PDB file of C-alpha atoms and ligand atoms in Angstrom:
ATOM      1  CA  MET A   1       0.000   0.000   0.000  1.00  0.00           C
ATOM      2  CA  ARG A   2       2.737   2.419   0.994  1.00  0.00           C
ATOM      3  CA  TYR A   3       4.842   1.478  -2.057  1.00  0.00           C
ATOM      4  CA  SER A   4       2.170   2.660  -4.505  1.00  0.00           C
ATOM      5  CA  VAL A   5       0.712   5.608  -2.568  1.00  0.00           C
ATOM      6  CA  PHE A   6       4.119   7.124  -1.859  1.00  0.00           C
ATOM      7  CA  ALA A   7       5.616   6.376  -5.285  1.00  0.00           C
ATOM      8  CA  GLY A   8       4.755   9.925  -6.348  1.00  0.00           C
ATOM      9  CA  GLY A   9       1.879  10.890  -8.582  1.00  0.00           C
ATOM     10  CA  LYS A  10       0.594  14.354  -9.237  1.00  0.00           C
ATOM     11  CA  ARG A  11      -1.996  14.299  -6.396  1.00  0.00           C
ATOM     12  CA  LEU A  12      -4.498  16.000  -8.683  1.00  0.00           C
ATOM     13  CA  ARG A  13      -7.563  14.637  -6.933  1.00  0.00           C
ATOM     14  CA  PRO A  14      -6.555  15.751  -3.409  1.00  0.00           C
ATOM     15  CA  ILE A  15      -5.502  19.151  -4.768  1.00  0.00           C
ATOM     16  CA  LEU A  16      -8.871  19.575  -6.489  1.00  0.00           C
ATOM     17  CA  CYS A  17     -10.634  18.510  -3.291  1.00  0.00           C
ATOM     18  CA  LEU A  18      -8.810  21.106  -1.176  1.00  0.00           C
ATOM     19  CA  ALA A  19      -9.217  23.808  -3.839  1.00  0.00           C
ATOM     20  CA  ALA A  20     -12.972  23.108  -3.981  1.00  0.00           C
ATOM     21  CA  ALA A  21     -13.226  23.441  -0.194  1.00  0.00           C
ATOM     22  CA  GLU A  22     -11.401  26.772  -0.435  1.00  0.00           C
ATOM     23  CA  ALA A  23     -13.717  27.917  -3.242  1.00  0.00           C
ATOM     24  CA  CYS A  24     -16.659  27.209  -0.920  1.00  0.00           C
ATOM     25  CA  GLU A  25     -15.115  29.156   1.940  1.00  0.00           C
ATOM     26  CA  GLY A  26     -14.024  26.081   3.828  1.00  0.00           C
ATOM     27  CA  ASN A  27     -10.520  25.060   4.852  1.00  0.00           C
ATOM     28  CA  ASP A  28      -7.976  22.260   4.492  1.00  0.00           C
ATOM     29  CA  THR A  29      -8.680  20.808   7.936  1.00  0.00           C
ATOM     30  CA  LEU A  30     -12.291  20.082   6.978  1.00  0.00           C
ATOM     31  CA  ALA A  31     -11.394  18.605   3.590  1.00  0.00           C
ATOM     32  CA  ILE A  32      -8.202  16.622   4.344  1.00  0.00           C
ATOM     33  CA  PRO A  33      -9.997  13.308   5.093  1.00  0.00           C
ATOM     34  CA  ALA A  34     -11.825  13.469   1.750  1.00  0.00           C
ATOM     35  CA  ALA A  35      -8.599  14.462  -0.044  1.00  0.00           C
ATOM     36  CA  CYS A  36      -6.790  11.417   1.398  1.00  0.00           C
ATOM     37  CA  ALA A  37      -9.715   9.108   0.658  1.00  0.00           C
ATOM     38  CA  VAL A  38      -9.867  10.009  -3.052  1.00  0.00           C
ATOM     39  CA  GLU A  39      -6.110   9.467  -3.425  1.00  0.00           C
ATOM     40  CA  CYS A  40      -6.503   6.005  -1.825  1.00  0.00           C
ATOM     41  CA  ILE A  41      -9.274   5.133  -4.303  1.00  0.00           C
ATOM     42  CA  HIS A  42      -7.197   6.467  -7.206  1.00  0.00           C
ATOM     43  CA  THR A  43      -4.093   4.500  -6.188  1.00  0.00           C
ATOM     44  CA  TYR A  44      -6.126   1.303  -5.708  1.00  0.00           C
ATOM     45  CA  SER A  45      -7.554   1.733  -9.233  1.00  0.00           C
ATOM     46  CA  LEU A  46      -4.043   2.172 -10.668  1.00  0.00           C
ATOM     47  CA  ILE A  47      -2.725  -0.967  -8.894  1.00  0.00           C
ATOM     48  CA  HIS A  48      -5.629  -3.075 -10.155  1.00  0.00           C
ATOM     49  CA  ASP A  49      -5.592  -1.510 -13.627  1.00  0.00           C
ATOM     50  CA  ASP A  50      -1.915  -2.484 -14.003  1.00  0.00           C
ATOM     51  CA  LEU A  51      -2.495  -6.177 -13.178  1.00  0.00           C
ATOM     52  CA  PRO A  52      -1.837  -8.800 -15.870  1.00  0.00           C
ATOM     53  CA  CYS A  53      -5.587  -9.572 -16.049  1.00  0.00           C
ATOM     54  CA  MET A  54      -6.309  -5.912 -16.861  1.00  0.00           C
ATOM     55  CA  ASP A  55      -3.827  -3.580 -18.598  1.00  0.00           C
ATOM     56  CA  ASN A  56      -0.776  -5.708 -17.797  1.00  0.00           C
ATOM     57  CA  ASP A  57       1.674  -2.890 -17.192  1.00  0.00           C
ATOM     58  CA  ASP A  58       5.189  -2.834 -15.808  1.00  0.00           C
ATOM     59  CA  LEU A  59       5.655   0.850 -15.059  1.00  0.00           C
ATOM     60  CA  ARG A  60       3.656   3.245 -12.879  1.00  0.00           C
ATOM     61  CA  ARG A  61       4.599   6.558 -11.311  1.00  0.00           C
ATOM     62  CA  GLY A  62       8.134   6.005 -12.614  1.00  0.00           C
ATOM     63  CA  ASN A  63       8.551   2.697 -10.768  1.00  0.00           C
ATOM     64  CA  PRO A  64       7.839  -0.982 -11.412  1.00  0.00           C
ATOM     65  CA  THR A  65       4.130  -1.663 -10.914  1.00  0.00           C
ATOM     66  CA  ASN A  66       2.973  -3.070  -7.596  1.00  0.00           C
ATOM     67  CA  HIS A  67       2.574  -6.671  -8.811  1.00  0.00           C
ATOM     68  CA  ARG A  68       6.068  -6.599 -10.374  1.00  0.00           C
ATOM     69  CA  ILE A  69       7.494  -6.041  -6.888  1.00  0.00           C
ATOM     70  CA  TYR A  70       5.091  -7.907  -4.599  1.00  0.00           C
ATOM     71  CA  GLY A  71       3.396 -10.417  -6.904  1.00  0.00           C
ATOM     72  CA  GLU A  72      -0.174 -10.469  -8.135  1.00  0.00           C
ATOM     73  CA  ALA A  73      -1.855 -11.722  -4.964  1.00  0.00           C
ATOM     74  CA  VAL A  74      -0.380  -9.015  -2.734  1.00  0.00           C
ATOM     75  CA  ALA A  75      -1.052  -6.341  -5.394  1.00  0.00           C
ATOM     76  CA  VAL A  76      -4.742  -7.326  -5.498  1.00  0.00           C
ATOM     77  CA  LEU A  77      -4.850  -7.197  -1.700  1.00  0.00           C
ATOM     78  CA  ALA A  78      -3.012  -3.855  -1.514  1.00  0.00           C
ATOM     79  CA  GLY A  79      -5.654  -2.435  -3.881  1.00  0.00           C
ATOM     80  CA  ASP A  80      -8.476  -3.970  -1.838  1.00  0.00           C
ATOM     81  CA  ALA A  81      -7.032  -2.548   1.366  1.00  0.00           C
ATOM     82  CA  LEU A  82      -6.622   0.953  -0.120  1.00  0.00           C
ATOM     83  CA  LEU A  83     -10.226   0.879  -1.312  1.00  0.00           C
ATOM     84  CA  THR A  84     -11.307  -0.083   2.204  1.00  0.00           C
ATOM     85  CA  LEU A  85      -8.994   2.479   3.818  1.00  0.00           C
ATOM     86  CA  ALA A  86     -10.664   5.229   1.777  1.00  0.00           C
ATOM     87  CA  PHE A  87     -13.975   4.422   3.488  1.00  0.00           C
ATOM     88  CA  GLU A  88     -12.308   4.108   6.890  1.00  0.00           C
ATOM     89  CA  ILE A  89     -10.926   7.637   6.457  1.00  0.00           C
ATOM     90  CA  ILE A  90     -14.066   9.260   5.057  1.00  0.00           C
ATOM     91  CA  GLY A  91     -16.181   7.475   7.672  1.00  0.00           C
ATOM     92  CA  PHE A  92     -14.351   9.509  10.293  1.00  0.00           C
ATOM     93  CA  SER A  93     -14.727  12.834   8.503  1.00  0.00           C
ATOM     94  CA  ARG A  94     -16.817  15.531  10.106  1.00  0.00           C
ATOM     95  CA  PRO A  95     -18.142  17.750   7.317  1.00  0.00           C
ATOM     96  CA  ALA A  96     -19.613  21.172   8.011  1.00  0.00           C
ATOM     97  CA  ARG A  97     -23.363  21.178   8.803  1.00  0.00           C
ATOM     98  CA  LYS A  98     -25.689  20.576   5.841  1.00  0.00           C
ATOM     99  CA  TYR A  99     -23.940  17.321   4.868  1.00  0.00           C
ATOM    100  CA  SER A 100     -23.487  14.223   7.008  1.00  0.00           C
ATOM    101  CA  THR A 101     -20.628  11.734   7.081  1.00  0.00           C
ATOM    102  CA  GLY A 102     -23.133   9.339   5.467  1.00  0.00           C
ATOM    103  CA  ASP A 103     -23.550  11.765   2.532  1.00  0.00           C
ATOM    104  CA  MET A 104     -19.784  11.758   2.013  1.00  0.00           C
ATOM    105  CA  VAL A 105     -19.564   7.949   2.187  1.00  0.00           C
ATOM    106  CA  HIS A 106     -22.457   7.645  -0.271  1.00  0.00           C
ATOM    107  CA  GLU A 107     -20.807  10.056  -2.722  1.00  0.00           C
ATOM    108  CA  LEU A 108     -17.551   8.112  -2.660  1.00  0.00           C
ATOM    109  CA  ALA A 109     -19.260   4.709  -2.931  1.00  0.00           C
ATOM    110  CA  LEU A 110     -21.338   5.830  -5.912  1.00  0.00           C
ATOM    111  CA  THR A 111     -18.203   6.992  -7.705  1.00  0.00           C
ATOM    112  CA  ALA A 112     -16.081   3.931  -6.940  1.00  0.00           C
ATOM    113  CA  GLY A 113     -18.773   1.378  -7.790  1.00  0.00           C
ATOM    114  CA  SER A 114     -20.479  -0.177 -10.791  1.00  0.00           C
ATOM    115  CA  LYS A 115     -22.032   3.052 -12.063  1.00  0.00           C
ATOM    116  CA  HIS A 116     -18.721   4.863 -12.518  1.00  0.00           C
ATOM    117  CA  LEU A 117     -15.156   3.566 -11.944  1.00  0.00           C
ATOM    118  CA  VAL A 118     -15.892  -0.144 -12.121  1.00  0.00           C
ATOM    119  CA  GLY A 119     -18.568   0.214 -14.818  1.00  0.00           C
ATOM    120  CA  GLY A 120     -16.228   2.329 -16.963  1.00  0.00           C
ATOM    121  CA  GLN A 121     -13.462  -0.204 -16.539  1.00  0.00           C
ATOM    122  CA  VAL A 122     -15.770  -3.037 -17.664  1.00  0.00           C
ATOM    123  CA  MET A 123     -16.776  -1.072 -20.761  1.00  0.00           C
ATOM    124  CA  ASP A 124     -13.135  -0.237 -21.444  1.00  0.00           C
ATOM    125  CA  ILE A 125     -12.171  -3.915 -21.289  1.00  0.00           C
ATOM    126  CA  GLU A 126     -15.090  -4.907 -23.503  1.00  0.00           C
ATOM    127  CA  GLY A 127     -14.064  -2.245 -26.027  1.00  0.00           C
ATOM    128  CA  GLU A 128     -10.493  -3.523 -26.358  1.00  0.00           C
ATOM    129  CA  GLY A 129      -9.392  -3.932 -29.947  1.00  0.00           C
ATOM    130  CA  GLY A 130     -11.054  -0.686 -31.059  1.00  0.00           C
ATOM    131  CA  GLY A 131     -14.285   0.015 -32.917  1.00  0.00           C
ATOM    132  CA  LEU A 132     -15.922   2.157 -30.198  1.00  0.00           C
ATOM    133  CA  SER A 133     -18.127   5.074 -31.208  1.00  0.00           C
ATOM    134  CA  SER A 134     -17.519   8.617 -29.923  1.00  0.00           C
ATOM    135  CA  ARG A 135     -20.485   8.159 -27.586  1.00  0.00           C
ATOM    136  CA  GLU A 136     -19.136   4.934 -26.090  1.00  0.00           C
ATOM    137  CA  LEU A 137     -15.696   6.483 -25.683  1.00  0.00           C
ATOM    138  CA  ARG A 138     -17.220   9.463 -23.900  1.00  0.00           C
ATOM    139  CA  PHE A 139     -19.078   7.151 -21.516  1.00  0.00           C
ATOM    140  CA  ILE A 140     -15.790   5.398 -20.623  1.00  0.00           C
ATOM    141  CA  HIS A 141     -14.030   8.714 -20.026  1.00  0.00           C
ATOM    142  CA  GLU A 142     -16.888  10.059 -17.951  1.00  0.00           C
ATOM    143  CA  SER A 143     -16.895   6.904 -15.810  1.00  0.00           C
ATOM    144  CA  LYS A 144     -13.201   6.073 -15.511  1.00  0.00           C
ATOM    145  CA  THR A 145     -11.734   9.539 -15.352  1.00  0.00           C
ATOM    146  CA  ALA A 146     -14.169  12.423 -14.929  1.00  0.00           C
ATOM    147  CA  ALA A 147     -16.210  10.745 -12.170  1.00  0.00           C
ATOM    148  CA  LEU A 148     -13.409  10.555  -9.589  1.00  0.00           C
ATOM    149  CA  LEU A 149     -12.152  14.054 -10.423  1.00  0.00           C
ATOM    150  CA  THR A 150     -15.721  15.360 -10.015  1.00  0.00           C
ATOM    151  CA  CYS A 151     -16.189  13.391  -6.795  1.00  0.00           C
ATOM    152  CA  SER A 152     -12.967  14.916  -5.409  1.00  0.00           C
ATOM    153  CA  LEU A 153     -14.345  18.406  -6.021  1.00  0.00           C
ATOM    154  CA  ARG A 154     -17.790  17.573  -4.663  1.00  0.00           C
ATOM    155  CA  LEU A 155     -16.382  16.025  -1.484  1.00  0.00           C
ATOM    156  CA  GLY A 156     -14.208  19.105  -0.881  1.00  0.00           C
ATOM    157  CA  ALA A 157     -17.270  21.307  -1.389  1.00  0.00           C
ATOM    158  CA  MET A 158     -19.459  19.135   0.855  1.00  0.00           C
ATOM    159  CA  ALA A 159     -16.812  19.143   3.598  1.00  0.00           C
ATOM    160  CA  ALA A 160     -17.031  22.942   3.463  1.00  0.00           C
ATOM    161  CA  GLY A 161     -20.865  22.935   3.610  1.00  0.00           C
ATOM    162  CA  ALA A 162     -21.333  24.237   0.045  1.00  0.00           C
ATOM    163  CA  SER A 163     -24.691  25.529  -1.190  1.00  0.00           C
ATOM    164  CA  PRO A 164     -26.471  23.452  -3.879  1.00  0.00           C
ATOM    165  CA  ARG A 165     -25.596  26.177  -6.430  1.00  0.00           C
ATOM    166  CA  ARG A 166     -21.885  25.970  -5.685  1.00  0.00           C
ATOM    167  CA  LEU A 167     -22.001  22.174  -5.650  1.00  0.00           C
ATOM    168  CA  ALA A 168     -23.678  22.192  -9.073  1.00  0.00           C
ATOM    169  CA  ALA A 169     -21.044  24.602 -10.430  1.00  0.00           C
ATOM    170  CA  LEU A 170     -18.208  22.367  -9.211  1.00  0.00           C
ATOM    171  CA  THR A 171     -19.912  19.284 -10.640  1.00  0.00           C
ATOM    172  CA  LYS A 172     -20.017  20.926 -14.076  1.00  0.00           C
ATOM    173  CA  PHE A 173     -16.406  22.051 -13.700  1.00  0.00           C
ATOM    174  CA  GLY A 174     -15.361  18.479 -12.795  1.00  0.00           C
ATOM    175  CA  GLN A 175     -17.208  16.852 -15.662  1.00  0.00           C
ATOM    176  CA  SER A 176     -15.718  19.144 -18.316  1.00  0.00           C
ATOM    177  CA  THR A 177     -12.227  19.352 -16.886  1.00  0.00           C
ATOM    178  CA  GLY A 178     -12.297  15.551 -16.364  1.00  0.00           C
ATOM    179  CA  LEU A 179     -13.022  14.928 -20.022  1.00  0.00           C
ATOM    180  CA  ALA A 180     -10.343  17.444 -21.028  1.00  0.00           C
ATOM    181  CA  PHE A 181      -7.907  15.628 -18.711  1.00  0.00           C
ATOM    182  CA  GLN A 182      -8.524  12.312 -20.492  1.00  0.00           C
ATOM    183  CA  VAL A 183      -8.241  13.821 -23.991  1.00  0.00           C
ATOM    184  CA  ILE A 184      -4.855  15.263 -22.963  1.00  0.00           C
ATOM    185  CA  ASP A 185      -3.877  11.913 -21.441  1.00  0.00           C
ATOM    186  CA  ASP A 186      -4.586  10.193 -24.769  1.00  0.00           C
ATOM    187  CA  ILE A 187      -2.537  12.834 -26.601  1.00  0.00           C
ATOM    188  CA  LEU A 188       0.394  12.440 -24.177  1.00  0.00           C
ATOM    189  CA  ASP A 189       0.311   8.660 -24.676  1.00  0.00           C
ATOM    190  CA  ILE A 190       1.256   9.363 -28.315  1.00  0.00           C
ATOM    191  CA  THR A 191       3.523  12.373 -27.983  1.00  0.00           C
ATOM    192  CA  GLN A 192       5.561  11.700 -24.818  1.00  0.00           C
ATOM    193  CA  SER A 193       8.095   9.091 -23.712  1.00  0.00           C
ATOM    194  CA  SER A 194       7.544   6.479 -20.984  1.00  0.00           C
ATOM    195  CA  GLU A 195      10.362   8.147 -19.038  1.00  0.00           C
ATOM    196  CA  LYS A 196       8.552  11.482 -19.021  1.00  0.00           C
ATOM    197  CA  LEU A 197       5.131   9.993 -18.221  1.00  0.00           C
ATOM    198  CA  GLY A 198       6.365   7.526 -15.587  1.00  0.00           C
ATOM    199  CA  LYS A 199       4.116   4.917 -17.237  1.00  0.00           C
ATOM    200  CA  SER A 200       4.323   3.000 -20.506  1.00  0.00           C
ATOM    201  CA  ALA A 201       3.755   5.364 -23.447  1.00  0.00           C
ATOM    202  CA  GLY A 202       2.316   4.329 -26.803  1.00  0.00           C
ATOM    203  CA  LYS A 203       0.112   1.619 -25.304  1.00  0.00           C
ATOM    204  CA  ASP A 204      -3.145   2.829 -26.812  1.00  0.00           C
ATOM    205  CA  MET A 205      -1.924   2.613 -30.378  1.00  0.00           C
ATOM    206  CA  ALA A 206      -0.145  -0.715 -29.778  1.00  0.00           C
ATOM    207  CA  ALA A 207      -3.408  -2.156 -28.389  1.00  0.00           C
ATOM    208  CA  ASN A 208      -5.427  -0.587 -31.219  1.00  0.00           C
ATOM    209  CA  LYS A 209      -7.520   1.234 -28.608  1.00  0.00           C
ATOM    210  CA  THR A 210     -10.178   3.753 -29.540  1.00  0.00           C
ATOM    211  CA  THR A 211      -9.077   7.148 -28.186  1.00  0.00           C
ATOM    212  CA  TYR A 212      -9.851  10.797 -28.995  1.00  0.00           C
ATOM    213  CA  PRO A 213      -6.753  11.102 -31.210  1.00  0.00           C
ATOM    214  CA  SER A 214      -7.504   7.797 -32.985  1.00  0.00           C
ATOM    215  CA  LEU A 215     -11.031   9.035 -33.814  1.00  0.00           C
ATOM    216  CA  HIS A 216     -10.344  12.709 -34.471  1.00  0.00           C
ATOM    217  CA  GLY A 217      -6.573  13.220 -34.907  1.00  0.00           C
ATOM    218  CA  LEU A 218      -4.150  15.112 -32.658  1.00  0.00           C
ATOM    219  CA  GLN A 219      -5.016  18.648 -33.721  1.00  0.00           C
ATOM    220  CA  LYS A 220      -8.775  18.273 -33.330  1.00  0.00           C
ATOM    221  CA  SER A 221      -8.245  16.518 -29.996  1.00  0.00           C
ATOM    222  CA  ARG A 222      -6.153  19.458 -28.719  1.00  0.00           C
ATOM    223  CA  ARG A 223      -8.891  21.865 -29.792  1.00  0.00           C
ATOM    224  CA  GLU A 224     -11.512  19.730 -28.027  1.00  0.00           C
ATOM    225  CA  ALA A 225      -9.479  19.709 -24.803  1.00  0.00           C
ATOM    226  CA  ALA A 226      -9.201  23.511 -24.979  1.00  0.00           C
ATOM    227  CA  ARG A 227     -12.950  23.837 -25.640  1.00  0.00           C
ATOM    228  CA  LEU A 228     -13.804  21.580 -22.670  1.00  0.00           C
ATOM    229  CA  THR A 229     -11.455  23.612 -20.458  1.00  0.00           C
ATOM    230  CA  SER A 230     -13.246  26.841 -21.441  1.00  0.00           C
ATOM    231  CA  VAL A 231     -16.597  25.237 -20.561  1.00  0.00           C
ATOM    232  CA  ALA A 232     -15.115  24.156 -17.207  1.00  0.00           C
ATOM    233  CA  ILE A 233     -13.788  27.640 -16.441  1.00  0.00           C
ATOM    234  CA  ALA A 234     -17.119  29.250 -17.362  1.00  0.00           C
ATOM    235  CA  ALA A 235     -18.816  26.922 -14.851  1.00  0.00           C
ATOM    236  CA  LEU A 236     -16.753  28.470 -12.035  1.00  0.00           C
ATOM    237  CA  LYS A 237     -18.457  31.860 -12.365  1.00  0.00           C
ATOM    238  CA  PRO A 238     -20.823  31.472  -9.366  1.00  0.00           C
ATOM    239  CA  LEU A 239     -17.769  30.867  -7.136  1.00  0.00           C
ATOM    240  CA  GLY A 240     -16.101  34.207  -7.876  1.00  0.00           C
ATOM    241  CA  SER A 241     -12.486  34.936  -6.940  1.00  0.00           C
ATOM    242  CA  LYS A 242     -12.370  32.157  -4.316  1.00  0.00           C
ATOM    243  CA  ALA A 243     -12.087  29.723  -7.237  1.00  0.00           C
ATOM    244  CA  SER A 244      -8.776  31.125  -8.523  1.00  0.00           C
ATOM    245  CA  ARG A 245      -6.872  27.929  -7.660  1.00  0.00           C
ATOM    246  CA  LEU A 246      -9.388  25.914  -9.663  1.00  0.00           C
ATOM    247  CA  HIS A 247      -8.843  28.241 -12.646  1.00  0.00           C
ATOM    248  CA  GLU A 248      -5.117  27.597 -12.339  1.00  0.00           C
ATOM    249  CA  MET A 249      -5.681  23.848 -12.086  1.00  0.00           C
ATOM    250  CA  ALA A 250      -7.823  23.811 -15.248  1.00  0.00           C
ATOM    251  CA  HIS A 251      -5.023  25.563 -17.159  1.00  0.00           C
ATOM    252  CA  TYR A 252      -2.396  23.262 -15.682  1.00  0.00           C
ATOM    253  CA  LEU A 253      -4.395  20.152 -16.638  1.00  0.00           C
ATOM    254  CA  LEU A 254      -4.690  21.418 -20.213  1.00  0.00           C
ATOM    255  CA  GLU A 255      -1.037  22.360 -20.544  1.00  0.00           C
ATOM    256  CA  ARG A 256       0.581  19.504 -18.574  1.00  0.00           C
ATOM    257  CA  ASP A 257       3.217  17.428 -20.349  1.00  0.00           C
ATOM    258  CA  TYR A 258       3.076  14.327 -18.098  1.00  0.00           C
TER     259      TYR A 258
HETATM  260  C1  GRG B   1     -11.754  -0.196 -10.703  1.00  0.00           C
HETATM  261  C2  GRG B   1      -9.613  -1.378 -11.379  1.00  0.00           C
HETATM  262  C3  GRG B   1     -10.553  -0.263 -11.540  1.00  0.00           C
HETATM  263  C4  GRG B   1     -10.292   0.654 -12.454  1.00  0.00           C
HETATM  264  C5  GRG B   1     -11.160   1.788 -12.680  1.00  0.00           C
HETATM  265  C6  GRG B   1      -9.592   4.567 -12.787  1.00  0.00           C
HETATM  266  C7  GRG B   1      -9.454   3.308 -13.547  1.00  0.00           C
HETATM  267  C8  GRG B   1     -10.697   2.584 -13.847  1.00  0.00           C
HETATM  268  C9  GRG B   1      -8.269   2.814 -13.947  1.00  0.00           C
HETATM  269  C10 GRG B   1      -6.986   3.457 -13.660  1.00  0.00           C
HETATM  270  C11 GRG B   1      -6.123   3.705 -14.859  1.00  0.00           C
HETATM  271  C12 GRG B   1      -6.622   4.762 -15.808  1.00  0.00           C
HETATM  272  C13 GRG B   1      -6.118   4.694 -17.186  1.00  0.00           C
HETATM  273  C14 GRG B   1      -7.441   5.717 -15.431  1.00  0.00           C
HETATM  274  C15 GRG B   1      -7.925   6.810 -16.274  1.00  0.00           C
HETATM  275  C16 GRG B   1      -7.576   8.094 -15.614  1.00  0.00           C
HETATM  276  C17 GRG B   1      -6.116   8.355 -15.629  1.00  0.00           C
HETATM  277  C18 GRG B   1      -5.492   8.759 -16.904  1.00  0.00           C
HETATM  278  C19 GRG B   1      -5.432   8.189 -14.514  1.00  0.00           C
HETATM  279  C20 GRG B   1      -4.035   8.624 -14.294  1.00  0.00           C
HETATM  280  O1  GRG B   1      -4.148   9.688 -13.393  1.00  0.00           O
HETATM  281  P1  GRG B   1      -2.961  10.677 -13.033  1.00  0.00           P
HETATM  282  O2  GRG B   1      -2.290  11.156 -14.283  1.00  0.00           O
HETATM  283  O3  GRG B   1      -1.975   9.696 -12.249  1.00  0.00           O
HETATM  284  O4  GRG B   1      -3.511  11.707 -12.132  1.00  0.00           O
HETATM  285  P2  GRG B   1      -0.928  10.049 -11.078  1.00  0.00           P
HETATM  286  O5  GRG B   1       0.014   8.881 -11.069  1.00  0.00           O
HETATM  287  O6  GRG B   1      -0.265  11.346 -11.408  1.00  0.00           O
HETATM  288  O7  GRG B   1      -1.727  10.117  -9.813  1.00  0.00           O
END
């Protein structure tokens, strides 16, 4: 568990969680449990995604994947334990009035389960070998990628006792920025080296996977990521200047090179 969590990683989900709490006039103390919980879920999903029965990868966060070091059985269990730890942590969180700990647990469970992360992964596996439509690809991206980013923002906002209007604004921001994040990820898989990414590059093309660039080309994909980022930034309007860190994050996610 420690090997994969502390291997590095950009910590995007916890950062978004804390920035959302700030945008809703909360603070880090309130949102830290949720920030840690989403990183545990994310790291579990990476460990399991890298297993031979899934993506079969050797490199993650610049290091050998968990199962390459500890073997498949322990890697499965490390993922299971991180998934469970996320709920242990969030179960102890004390959000500001308006939301209960149960609301936070429900939000996280909905995201991690069959409707989002797991469902998206199933569809991704079933779509291996290519031939997916734009609509199917969007569903996978919404489920596998945008859902946990959106959940991170929503949990930060809920920890801070956000109004329904602010929560809705952050949900929209998460959905658009999450899709942009995945389009950029697909572009980087083609344009960057494994060394730079800290994970195996060029896998999508080698596996004949349907991606944004495979359907629309690199240039159109870049334009789409920029368009989605503008939609995300526009959604932040109700949050005013308190959302400046989220503005910065949206730009960073669009311009990142790993
Ligand atoms: C339930 C096993 C299981 C999987 C669910 C989330 C997921 C589906 C699989 C993980 C791998 C994957 C390709 C996810 C899509 C989102 C994505 C590109 C994740 C990488 O996130 P970064 O770049 O990673 O934030 P770091 O290492 O920086 O934290």
